[in-house]
Coordinates of C-alpha atoms and ligand atoms in Angstrom, one line a residue:
M1 CA 127.7 99.5 164.5
N2 CA 129.8 97.5 166.9
K3 CA 128.7 93.9 167.1
K4 CA 130.3 92.3 170.1
Y5 CA 128.8 88.8 170.3
T6 CA 128.9 85.9 167.9
L7 CA 127.3 82.9 169.4
T8 CA 128.8 79.4 169.5
E9 CA 128.0 76.2 171.2
Q10 CA 130.0 77.4 174.2
D11 CA 127.4 80.1 174.9
A12 CA 124.2 79.5 176.7
L13 CA 121.0 81.5 177.3
L14 CA 119.4 81.4 180.7
V15 CA 115.7 82.5 180.7
T16 CA 114.9 83.3 184.3
D17 CA 111.5 82.6 185.9
I18 CA 109.1 83.8 183.2
Q19 CA 106.2 82.2 185.0
I20 CA 102.5 83.1 185.1
D21 CA 102.7 84.2 188.8
F22 CA 105.4 86.8 188.0
L23 CA 103.3 88.4 185.2
P24 CA 100.3 90.7 185.4
G25 CA 97.3 88.8 186.8
G26 CA 99.6 86.4 188.7
A27 CA 100.2 86.0 192.5
L28 CA 103.4 88.2 192.6
P29 CA 103.1 90.2 189.4
I30 CA 105.9 92.4 188.0
E31 CA 104.5 95.5 186.3
G32 CA 104.9 95.3 182.6
G33 CA 106.4 91.8 182.8
N34 CA 104.9 90.7 179.6
T35 CA 106.7 93.4 177.6
I36 CA 110.0 91.6 177.8
I37 CA 108.6 88.3 176.4
P38 CA 108.9 89.2 172.7
V39 CA 112.5 90.3 173.2
V40 CA 113.3 87.0 175.1
N41 CA 111.7 85.1 172.2
T42 CA 114.1 86.9 169.8
Y43 CA 117.0 85.8 171.9
I44 CA 115.7 82.3 172.0
K45 CA 115.6 82.2 168.2
R46 CA 119.1 83.5 167.9
F47 CA 120.5 81.0 170.4
E48 CA 118.6 78.2 168.7
A49 CA 120.1 79.2 165.3
A50 CA 123.6 79.0 166.7
N51 CA 123.0 75.7 168.4
S52 CA 123.7 77.3 171.8
P53 CA 122.1 75.6 174.8
I54 CA 118.9 77.3 176.2
V55 CA 118.1 76.9 179.9
A56 CA 114.9 78.1 181.6
S57 CA 114.8 78.4 185.3
R58 CA 111.6 78.3 187.3
D59 CA 110.7 79.2 190.9
W60 CA 109.3 75.9 192.2
H61 CA 108.0 76.2 195.7
P62 CA 106.2 73.7 197.9
L63 CA 102.9 75.0 199.3
N64 CA 104.5 75.6 202.8
H65 CA 107.6 77.4 201.5
I66 CA 109.4 79.6 204.1
S67 CA 109.3 82.6 201.8
F68 CA 105.5 82.8 201.9
K69 CA 103.7 85.1 204.3
A70 CA 101.8 82.3 206.0
Q71 CA 105.2 81.0 207.1
G72 CA 106.4 84.4 208.2
G73 CA 108.1 85.2 204.9
L74 CA 108.1 88.2 202.5
W75 CA 105.9 87.0 199.7
P76 CA 102.4 86.0 198.9
A77 CA 102.3 82.3 197.9
H78 CA 103.6 82.0 194.4
C79 CA 104.9 79.5 191.9
V80 CA 103.6 76.6 193.9
Q81 CA 104.8 73.3 192.3
G82 CA 102.3 71.9 189.8
T83 CA 99.9 74.9 189.8
K84 CA 99.0 77.1 186.9
G85 CA 100.9 80.0 188.3
A86 CA 104.1 78.1 188.3
E87 CA 103.9 77.3 184.5
F88 CA 106.0 79.3 182.1
S89 CA 104.1 82.0 180.2
P90 CA 102.3 80.6 177.2
A91 CA 103.7 83.5 175.2
L92 CA 107.3 82.3 175.9
K93 CA 108.5 80.3 172.9
L94 CA 110.8 77.8 174.6
P95 CA 112.4 75.2 172.2
K96 CA 111.5 71.5 172.7
N97 CA 115.0 70.7 173.9
V98 CA 115.0 73.4 176.6
R99 CA 116.7 72.4 179.9
V100 CA 114.5 73.3 182.8
I101 CA 116.0 74.1 186.2
S102 CA 113.6 74.1 189.2
K103 CA 114.7 76.1 192.2
A104 CA 113.7 76.9 195.8
A105 CA 111.9 73.6 196.1
D106 CA 113.2 73.0 199.7
P107 CA 110.4 74.2 202.1
N108 CA 112.9 75.5 204.6
R109 CA 115.2 77.6 202.4
E110 CA 114.8 80.6 200.2
A111 CA 116.9 80.3 197.0
Y112 CA 116.9 83.1 194.5
S113 CA 119.8 82.0 192.4
A114 CA 119.2 79.4 189.7
F115 CA 122.5 77.9 190.8
D116 CA 121.4 77.5 194.5
G117 CA 120.7 73.9 195.2
T118 CA 120.4 72.9 191.5
N119 CA 122.6 71.1 189.0
L120 CA 122.8 74.1 186.8
D121 CA 126.6 74.5 187.2
S122 CA 127.4 70.9 186.5
E123 CA 124.9 70.9 183.5
L124 CA 126.6 73.9 182.0
Q125 CA 130.1 72.4 182.6
R126 CA 129.0 69.1 181.0
L127 CA 127.7 71.1 177.9
G128 CA 131.1 72.9 177.7
V129 CA 129.4 76.3 178.2
K130 CA 131.9 79.1 178.9
R131 CA 129.7 82.2 178.5
L132 CA 126.2 82.7 180.0
F133 CA 123.7 85.2 178.8
V134 CA 121.0 86.0 181.4
C135 CA 117.5 87.5 180.9
G136 CA 114.2 87.3 182.7
L137 CA 112.5 88.1 186.0
A138 CA 113.1 89.5 188.6
T139 CA 116.2 91.7 188.1
D140 CA 116.5 92.5 191.9
Y141 CA 116.0 89.0 193.1
C142 CA 116.5 85.9 191.0
V143 CA 118.5 87.6 188.2
V144 CA 121.0 89.4 190.3
N145 CA 121.7 86.4 192.6
T146 CA 122.0 84.1 189.6
V147 CA 124.4 86.5 187.8
L148 CA 126.6 87.0 190.9
D149 CA 126.9 83.2 191.3
A150 CA 127.6 82.7 187.6
C151 CA 130.5 85.3 187.9
D152 CA 131.8 83.5 191.0
L153 CA 131.7 80.2 189.3
G154 CA 133.9 81.5 186.5
F155 CA 131.4 81.9 183.7
E156 CA 131.8 85.0 181.4
T157 CA 128.4 86.5 182.2
V158 CA 126.4 88.8 180.1
V159 CA 123.2 90.5 181.3
L160 CA 120.6 91.1 178.6
M161 CA 119.5 94.6 179.6
D162 CA 116.5 94.8 177.1
A163 CA 115.0 91.5 178.4
L164 CA 115.0 92.1 182.2
L165 CA 112.5 93.5 184.7
G166 CA 112.5 93.8 188.4
I167 CA 110.1 94.3 191.4
D168 CA 111.7 97.4 192.8
A169 CA 109.9 97.0 196.2
K170 CA 112.2 99.7 197.5
P171 CA 112.7 102.2 194.7
G172 CA 116.4 101.9 193.5
D173 CA 116.5 98.1 194.1
V174 CA 116.7 97.4 190.4
D175 CA 119.4 100.1 189.8
R176 CA 121.4 98.7 192.7
A177 CA 121.1 95.2 191.4
I178 CA 122.4 96.3 188.0
E179 CA 125.3 98.1 189.6
E180 CA 126.2 95.1 191.6
M181 CA 126.1 92.8 188.6
L182 CA 128.4 95.1 186.6
E183 CA 130.8 95.6 189.6
S184 CA 131.0 91.8 189.9
G185 CA 132.4 91.5 186.4
A186 CA 129.2 90.9 184.4
A187 CA 128.9 92.6 181.0
Q188 CA 125.8 94.2 179.7
A189 CA 124.3 93.8 176.2
T190 CA 121.2 94.4 174.1
D191 CA 119.9 92.8 171.0
A192 CA 121.9 95.3 168.8
D193 CA 125.2 93.8 170.2
F194 CA 124.8 90.5 168.4
S195 CA 126.6 89.9 165.1
D196 CA 124.2 87.3 163.7
A197 CA 121.4 89.8 163.2
E198 CA 121.4 92.1 160.1
E199 CA 124.6 91.2 158.5
A200 CA 123.1 87.8 157.7
L201 CA 120.0 89.2 156.2
P202 CA 120.6 91.3 153.1
V203 CA 122.1 88.7 150.8
E204 CA 119.5 86.8 148.9
E205 CA 120.3 83.3 147.8
A206 CA 120.3 84.3 144.1
E207 CA 122.5 87.3 144.8
V208 CA 125.0 85.1 146.6
D209 CA 125.2 82.7 143.6
V210 CA 126.0 85.6 141.3
L211 CA 128.5 87.1 143.7
A212 CA 130.1 83.7 144.2
A213 CA 131.1 83.7 140.6
K214 CA 132.9 87.0 141.2
P215 CA 134.3 86.6 144.7
S216 CA 136.0 90.0 144.4
L217 CA 132.6 91.7 144.7
L218 CA 131.9 90.1 148.0
S219 CA 132.3 92.4 151.0
G220 CA 133.4 90.9 154.3
A221 CA 129.9 91.0 155.6
K222 CA 128.4 89.2 152.6
K223 CA 131.1 86.5 152.8
K224 CA 130.0 85.9 156.4
A225 CA 126.4 85.8 155.4
R226 CA 127.2 83.2 152.7
L227 CA 128.7 80.9 155.3
R228 CA 125.6 81.0 157.5
P229 CA 123.1 78.2 157.1
K230 CA 120.1 79.3 155.0
T231 CA 117.7 78.1 157.7
A232 CA 119.2 80.6 160.1
N233 CA 118.6 83.5 157.8
R234 CA 115.1 82.4 157.1
R235 CA 114.2 82.2 160.7
L236 CA 115.5 85.7 161.4
K237 CA 113.6 87.0 158.4
T238 CA 110.2 85.6 159.3
E239 CA 110.8 86.9 162.8
R240 CA 110.9 90.4 161.3
G241 CA 107.8 89.7 159.4
Ligands
LIG1 C1 111.7 85.7 192.8 C2 110.6 86.9 194.5 C3 110.2 85.7 195.1 C4 112.5 85.7 191.6 C5 111.3 84.5 193.4 O1 112.5 84.7 190.9 O2 113.0 86.8 191.3 N1 111.3 86.9 193.4 N2 110.6 84.5 194.5
LIG2 ZN1 109.8 82.6 195.1

């Protein structure tokens, strides 16, 4: 097992556009969109446990947005400001201190990237974020444009491949978007690439106490586990249920 990522406060999670209108039953539904939500929730818990900032973007259009068919655009009306369809999925477990970024609110401009016309860059700078992990919807529109901007802006950018889905209006769009992100310098990862998962789990509190008396028995992994706050372990355990 090769764990690549240990989270710190210089890492942030960006949850892209997991809104009711982009999910089955919504105005611009992405097939199977709900299936990524449990995975996204796992990432949210992991970033919360590491005190890493969590940002959620939302498509936030005025009723007369230029991207809507009635205005000659590509899409049916979706994610209209203040409507039910623009709300985050109720299945998404965003933390109370989530930072919400609203995008594409200008009626006369399409803006797929969460950086386009928002304060996301300055907000991440202010928080001291160096590395940005991106998940959500839709791979071939908002996600790819956000990831390309993040790379250009100098963030080390990691695409969370198990928590993404696209529209694929033209078959191959999603594959091309992924290729483009990787060619632009983004890395790809899945849940198994995070070091704060199972190493932290096996050592029970009592066991740690016994082992602490005989430090020579401690393996590297167990030492690491002992250093982690107990609450972080507990959270990860209940998540596995
Ligand atoms: C998006 C299509 C239309 C997106 C937004 O967030 O990926 N896709 N508007
Ligand atoms: Zn839109």
